[in-house]
Coordinates of C-alpha atoms (C1' of nucleotides) in Angstrom, one line a residue:
Chain A
M69 CA 19.4 -6.3 44.3
V70 CA 20.4 -9.1 42.0
E71 CA 24.1 -9.2 41.2
K72 CA 25.3 -8.3 37.8
N73 CA 24.6 -11.0 35.3
P74 CA 27.2 -11.6 32.6
N75 CA 24.5 -13.1 30.4
P76 CA 22.7 -10.4 28.3
L77 CA 19.4 -12.2 28.0
A78 CA 17.4 -13.6 30.9
R79 CA 17.3 -17.0 29.3
P80 CA 20.7 -18.3 28.1
L81 CA 21.2 -18.2 24.4
A82 CA 21.8 -21.3 22.3
A83 CA 24.9 -21.0 20.1
N84 CA 23.0 -20.1 17.0
E85 CA 21.0 -17.6 18.9
Q86 CA 24.2 -16.0 20.0
K87 CA 25.2 -15.6 16.4
L88 CA 21.9 -14.0 15.6
A89 CA 22.2 -11.7 18.6
D90 CA 25.5 -10.5 17.3
Q91 CA 24.1 -10.0 13.9
L92 CA 21.3 -7.9 15.4
R93 CA 23.7 -5.9 17.4
A94 CA 25.8 -5.3 14.4
A95 CA 22.7 -3.9 12.7
G96 CA 22.1 -1.6 15.7
L97 CA 19.2 -3.5 17.1
R98 CA 19.0 -4.8 20.6
P99 CA 18.8 -8.6 20.5
T100 CA 15.5 -9.2 22.2
R101 CA 13.9 -12.6 22.3
Q102 CA 11.3 -11.8 19.7
R103 CA 13.8 -10.2 17.4
I104 CA 15.9 -13.3 17.7
A105 CA 12.9 -15.6 17.0
I106 CA 12.1 -13.6 13.9
A107 CA 15.8 -13.5 12.8
A108 CA 16.0 -17.3 13.3
L109 CA 13.2 -17.7 10.8
L110 CA 14.3 -15.2 8.3
L111 CA 18.0 -14.6 8.5
D112 CA 19.3 -18.1 8.1
G113 CA 20.7 -17.3 4.7
R114 CA 17.9 -18.8 2.7
H115 CA 16.0 -16.5 0.4
R116 CA 12.4 -16.3 1.0
H117 CA 9.3 -14.0 0.7
V118 CA 7.3 -13.6 3.7
S119 CA 4.2 -11.6 4.5
P120 CA 3.7 -10.4 8.1
E121 CA 0.7 -12.7 8.4
Q122 CA 2.6 -15.7 7.3
L123 CA 5.5 -14.9 9.6
T124 CA 3.1 -14.5 12.5
A125 CA 1.8 -18.0 11.8
E126 CA 5.3 -19.4 11.6
I127 CA 6.3 -17.9 14.9
A128 CA 3.2 -19.4 16.5
K129 CA 4.2 -22.8 15.2
T130 CA 7.5 -22.6 17.1
G131 CA 5.4 -22.3 20.3
M132 CA 6.4 -18.7 20.8
H133 CA 4.2 -15.7 20.8
V134 CA 4.9 -12.4 19.3
A135 CA 2.2 -9.7 19.1
G136 CA 1.0 -8.7 15.7
G137 CA 2.1 -5.1 16.0
T138 CA 5.5 -6.3 17.1
V139 CA 5.9 -8.4 14.0
Y140 CA 5.2 -5.4 11.8
N141 CA 7.5 -3.2 13.8
T142 CA 10.3 -5.8 13.8
L143 CA 10.0 -6.3 10.0
N144 CA 10.2 -2.6 9.5
Q145 CA 13.2 -2.3 11.8
F146 CA 15.0 -5.2 9.9
T147 CA 14.2 -3.5 6.7
D148 CA 15.5 -0.1 7.9
A149 CA 18.6 -1.9 9.0
G150 CA 19.1 -3.4 5.6
L151 CA 18.4 -7.0 6.7
L152 CA 15.3 -7.3 4.6
R153 CA 13.8 -5.7 1.6
R154 CA 10.2 -4.6 1.4
I155 CA 8.2 -5.1 -1.7
T156 CA 4.8 -3.6 -2.1
L157 CA 2.4 -5.2 -4.5
H158 CA -0.3 -3.8 -6.6
N159 CA -2.6 -5.4 -4.3
E160 CA -2.2 -3.3 -1.2
H161 CA 0.0 -5.4 0.9
S162 CA 3.7 -6.0 1.4
I163 CA 5.9 -8.9 1.5
F164 CA 9.4 -8.9 2.9
D165 CA 12.3 -10.4 0.9
T166 CA 15.2 -11.9 2.7
N167 CA 17.3 -11.4 -0.4
V168 CA 18.5 -7.8 0.0
D169 CA 20.5 -7.8 -3.3
H170 CA 19.0 -6.2 -6.3
H171 CA 16.9 -8.8 -8.1
H172 CA 13.5 -8.8 -9.5
H173 CA 10.1 -10.5 -9.3
F174 CA 7.2 -11.9 -11.2
Y175 CA 4.0 -11.1 -9.5
D176 CA 1.2 -13.5 -10.3
A177 CA -1.8 -11.3 -9.8
D178 CA -4.3 -14.2 -10.1
N179 CA -2.8 -16.0 -7.1
D180 CA -1.2 -13.1 -5.4
K181 CA 2.2 -14.8 -5.4
L182 CA 5.7 -13.5 -5.9
T183 CA 8.5 -15.4 -7.7
D184 CA 12.1 -14.5 -8.1
I185 CA 13.2 -13.8 -11.6
A186 CA 16.1 -16.1 -12.3
S187 CA 19.2 -14.1 -11.9
D188 CA 20.6 -15.0 -15.3
D189 CA 17.6 -13.3 -16.9
V190 CA 19.4 -10.0 -17.0
I191 CA 16.9 -7.3 -17.4
L192 CA 18.6 -4.1 -16.4
A193 CA 20.9 -2.8 -19.0
H194 CA 21.9 0.1 -16.9
L195 CA 20.5 2.3 -14.2
P196 CA 19.8 5.9 -15.0
K197 CA 21.6 8.3 -12.7
A198 CA 19.6 9.7 -9.9
P199 CA 18.5 13.3 -10.1
D200 CA 20.9 15.9 -8.7
G201 CA 21.5 15.6 -5.0
H202 CA 19.9 12.2 -4.8
E203 CA 21.1 8.7 -4.8
I204 CA 19.5 5.4 -5.6
S205 CA 18.5 3.5 -2.6
S206 CA 16.8 0.6 -4.2
V207 CA 15.5 -0.7 -7.5
D208 CA 12.3 -2.8 -7.8
V209 CA 11.2 -4.4 -10.9
V210 CA 7.9 -6.2 -10.7
I211 CA 6.7 -7.9 -13.8
S212 CA 3.0 -8.7 -13.4
I213 CA 1.8 -11.9 -15.1
T214 CA -1.6 -13.5 -15.6
A215 CA -2.7 -16.9 -16.8
K216 CA -3.4 -16.8 -20.4
Chain B
M162 CA -18.8 32.4 -7.0
V163 CA -20.5 29.2 -7.7
E164 CA -24.2 29.7 -7.9
K165 CA -26.4 26.8 -7.1
N166 CA -28.1 25.4 -10.2
P167 CA -31.6 24.2 -9.4
N168 CA -31.4 21.7 -12.3
P169 CA -27.9 20.3 -12.6
L170 CA -29.1 17.5 -14.8
A171 CA -30.2 19.8 -17.6
R172 CA -26.8 21.3 -18.2
P173 CA -25.7 20.6 -21.7
L174 CA -22.2 19.3 -22.5
A175 CA -19.6 21.8 -23.7
A176 CA -17.8 20.8 -26.9
N177 CA -14.7 19.6 -25.1
E178 CA -16.9 17.6 -22.8
Q179 CA -18.5 16.0 -25.8
K180 CA -15.1 14.8 -26.9
L181 CA -14.4 13.3 -23.5
A182 CA -17.8 11.6 -23.5
D183 CA -16.9 10.0 -26.8
Q184 CA -13.6 8.9 -25.4
L185 CA -15.3 7.3 -22.4
R186 CA -17.9 5.6 -24.6
A187 CA -15.1 4.2 -26.7
A188 CA -13.6 2.8 -23.6
G189 CA -16.9 1.1 -22.7
L190 CA -17.8 3.6 -20.0
R191 CA -20.9 5.6 -19.7
P192 CA -20.1 9.2 -19.9
T193 CA -21.5 10.5 -16.6
R194 CA -20.9 13.9 -15.2
Q195 CA -18.4 12.8 -12.7
R196 CA -16.4 10.6 -15.1
I197 CA -16.3 13.5 -17.5
A198 CA -15.1 15.8 -14.7
I199 CA -12.3 13.4 -13.9
A200 CA -11.5 12.7 -17.5
A201 CA -11.2 16.5 -18.1
L202 CA -8.6 16.6 -15.4
L203 CA -6.7 13.5 -16.3
L204 CA -7.2 12.7 -19.9
D205 CA -6.1 15.9 -21.6
G206 CA -3.1 14.4 -23.0
R207 CA -0.7 15.6 -20.5
H208 CA 1.2 13.1 -18.4
R209 CA 0.7 13.4 -14.7
H210 CA 0.8 11.4 -11.6
V211 CA -2.2 11.8 -9.3
S212 CA -3.2 10.3 -6.1
P213 CA -6.9 9.8 -5.4
E214 CA -6.6 12.3 -2.6
Q215 CA -5.1 14.9 -4.8
L216 CA -7.7 14.3 -7.5
T217 CA -10.5 14.7 -5.0
A218 CA -9.0 18.1 -4.1
E219 CA -8.8 19.2 -7.7
I220 CA -12.3 18.2 -8.4
A221 CA -13.4 20.2 -5.4
K222 CA -11.5 23.2 -6.8
T223 CA -13.6 23.1 -9.9
G224 CA -16.7 23.6 -7.8
M225 CA -18.0 20.1 -8.5
H226 CA -18.4 17.5 -5.9
V227 CA -17.6 13.8 -6.4
A228 CA -17.9 11.3 -3.6
G229 CA -14.7 9.8 -2.3
G230 CA -15.7 6.3 -3.1
T231 CA -16.6 7.4 -6.6
V232 CA -13.2 8.8 -7.2
Y233 CA -11.6 5.5 -6.3
N234 CA -14.1 3.6 -8.4
T235 CA -13.7 5.8 -11.3
L236 CA -9.9 5.6 -11.2
N237 CA -10.1 1.9 -11.1
Q238 CA -12.5 1.8 -14.0
F239 CA -10.3 4.1 -16.0
T240 CA -7.3 1.8 -15.2
D241 CA -9.2 -1.3 -16.2
A242 CA -10.1 0.4 -19.4
G243 CA -6.5 1.1 -20.1
L244 CA -6.8 4.9 -19.7
L245 CA -4.6 5.0 -16.7
R246 CA -1.9 3.0 -15.1
R247 CA -1.8 2.3 -11.4
I248 CA 1.5 2.3 -9.6
T249 CA 1.7 1.2 -6.0
L250 CA 4.4 2.7 -3.9
H251 CA 6.5 1.4 -1.0
N252 CA 4.5 3.6 1.1
E253 CA 1.2 1.9 1.1
H254 CA -0.7 4.0 -1.4
S255 CA -1.3 4.2 -5.1
I256 CA -0.9 6.9 -7.6
F257 CA -2.4 6.8 -11.1
D258 CA -0.3 7.6 -14.1
T259 CA -1.9 9.2 -17.1
N260 CA 0.9 7.8 -19.2
V261 CA -0.1 4.2 -20.0
D262 CA 3.0 3.3 -22.0
H263 CA 5.6 1.3 -20.4
H264 CA 8.0 3.6 -18.7
H265 CA 9.5 3.8 -15.3
H266 CA 9.8 6.0 -12.3
F267 CA 12.0 7.5 -9.7
Y268 CA 10.4 7.5 -6.3
D269 CA 11.6 10.1 -3.9
A270 CA 10.9 8.6 -0.6
D271 CA 11.7 11.7 1.3
N272 CA 9.0 13.7 -0.4
D273 CA 6.8 10.9 -1.5
K274 CA 7.0 12.0 -5.1
L275 CA 7.2 10.2 -8.3
T276 CA 9.1 11.3 -11.4
D277 CA 9.3 9.7 -14.8
I278 CA 12.5 8.3 -15.9
A279 CA 13.5 9.9 -19.1
S280 CA 12.5 7.5 -21.9
D281 CA 16.0 7.6 -23.4
D282 CA 17.4 6.2 -20.2
V283 CA 16.9 2.7 -21.5
I284 CA 17.0 0.3 -18.6
L285 CA 15.3 -2.9 -19.8
A286 CA 17.7 -5.0 -21.8
H287 CA 15.1 -7.7 -22.3
L288 CA 12.1 -9.1 -20.5
P289 CA 12.4 -12.7 -19.2
K290 CA 9.7 -14.9 -20.6
A291 CA 6.8 -15.4 -18.3
P292 CA 6.4 -18.8 -16.6
D293 CA 4.5 -21.5 -18.5
G294 CA 0.9 -20.6 -19.1
H295 CA 1.3 -17.0 -18.2
E296 CA 1.8 -13.8 -20.0
I297 CA 3.3 -10.5 -18.9
S298 CA 0.6 -7.9 -18.2
S299 CA 2.8 -5.1 -17.0
V300 CA 6.2 -4.2 -16.0
D301 CA 7.0 -1.7 -13.3
V302 CA 10.4 -0.4 -12.4
V303 CA 10.5 1.8 -9.4
I304 CA 13.9 3.2 -8.5
S305 CA 13.8 4.7 -5.0
I306 CA 16.0 7.6 -4.3
T307 CA 16.9 9.7 -1.3
A308 CA 18.7 12.9 -0.8
K309 CA 22.3 12.4 -0.1
Chain C
dA82 C1' 18.7 2.6 36.8
dT83 C1' 17.6 4.0 32.4
dA84 C1' 16.4 3.5 27.9
dC85 C1' 14.5 0.5 24.7
dT86 C1' 11.1 -2.9 23.5
dT87 C1' 6.9 -5.5 23.9
dG88 C1' 1.9 -6.6 24.1
dC89 C1' -2.3 -5.3 23.3
dA90 C1' -6.0 -2.7 21.7
dA91 C1' -7.5 1.2 19.7
dA92 C1' -6.6 4.2 16.0
dT93 C1' -5.4 5.3 11.4
dC94 C1' -4.9 4.9 6.4
dG95 C1' -6.2 3.8 2.0
dT96 C1' -9.6 1.5 -0.3
dT97 C1' -13.9 -1.2 -1.2
dT98 C1' -18.7 -2.2 -0.8
dG99 C1' -23.9 -2.2 0.1
dC100 C1' -27.9 0.0 -0.9
dA101 C1' -31.2 3.6 -1.8
dA102 C1' -31.5 7.6 -4.8
dT103 C1' -30.4 9.3 -9.4
dA104 C1' -28.7 9.8 -14.1
dC105 C1' -28.0 7.9 -18.7
dC106 C1' -29.8 5.7 -23.0
Chain D
dG175 C1' -38.3 2.1 -18.4
dG176 C1' -34.5 -0.4 -17.4
dT177 C1' -29.9 -0.5 -16.1
dA178 C1' -25.6 1.6 -14.9
dT179 C1' -23.8 4.9 -11.7
dT180 C1' -23.5 7.9 -7.7
dG181 C1' -23.4 9.2 -2.9
dC182 C1' -22.7 8.1 1.4
dA183 C1' -21.5 5.7 5.3
dA184 C1' -20.3 1.6 7.0
dA185 C1' -17.0 -2.2 6.3
dC186 C1' -12.5 -3.5 5.4
dG187 C1' -7.8 -5.2 5.6
dA188 C1' -3.3 -3.8 6.4
dT189 C1' -0.4 -1.3 9.2
dT190 C1' 0.8 2.0 12.9
dT191 C1' 0.6 3.9 17.4
dG192 C1' -0.2 5.0 22.5
dC193 C1' 0.7 3.5 26.8
dA194 C1' 1.6 0.5 30.7
dA195 C1' 4.4 -3.4 31.8
dG196 C1' 8.6 -6.0 30.9
dT197 C1' 13.6 -6.5 29.4
dA198 C1' 18.3 -5.3 27.9
dT199 C1' 22.6 -3.0 29.0

DNA sequence: ATACTTGCAAATCGTTTGCAATACC
DNA sequence: GGTATTGCAAACGATTTGCAAGTAT
């Protein structure tokens, strides 16, 4: 038997990885190497829109490998934990937004691209109250645009 | 009991079917039997939300048969023609709304059900202008709710 | 040690498409 | 008759899942 290792992960964590690990734990997720890799790419504070496909490519670029299914599972776990927001387009695929605050998007159907709507472009006057016994969990405004 | 008709093609159109046929023609669509059947279910003026699956079931209930692919194609044609509006949910499937005016929805994720938001619950203060060279083609607001 | 997580491939889901048969005009 | 439309099944892309192997606590 190997003696008890004070280090949680087999490979020692860099300082920034430690921080991500803590963030994951705080979200109720075990800090595994692949989750940390994904967190390093997405949870650095910058706001981005990523498709699972894109993300898989980025991970590959770092030299690490994460299985396709795991990328999906991880994105869903992060979303359930409130670390990401999922947005489904009229085009049958999802993108994940690292900005979990309520904000809205332009969807350019011609190029299948999402853009944030500048936050000062206030569009919601007020939210209607949810029906009895329900509460609002998220609000998505997608404004589809096409080249004219 | 549905009795098999040896010559289904020869069946004349009922008066209400005539009206639907005209509506389809006006939309640039040939009034075929299956399009009329679908129009009869969806374009009667009532506002509903239907999934392709649901619709297929309803058609079957009338004793008529329309192939699955045709249901999808027809819904898309109707949507392109402006007769329906397509709404994609965070759940990887679409529903078609017979109300083509701009209005918004509650999405009850627990039961996978859409509800219209009462039109007097104004939520859009103003629309941001579309980026250069683009114009707004549609606006979808989906407010997700969960039982509390 | 135990429970959770991953990898991988197969499976599933919703939707689209190709092509021969068929209906509409 | 000529063209649009249908039926079906196969094709599809995105996403999920089952299970054995690996890892966290």
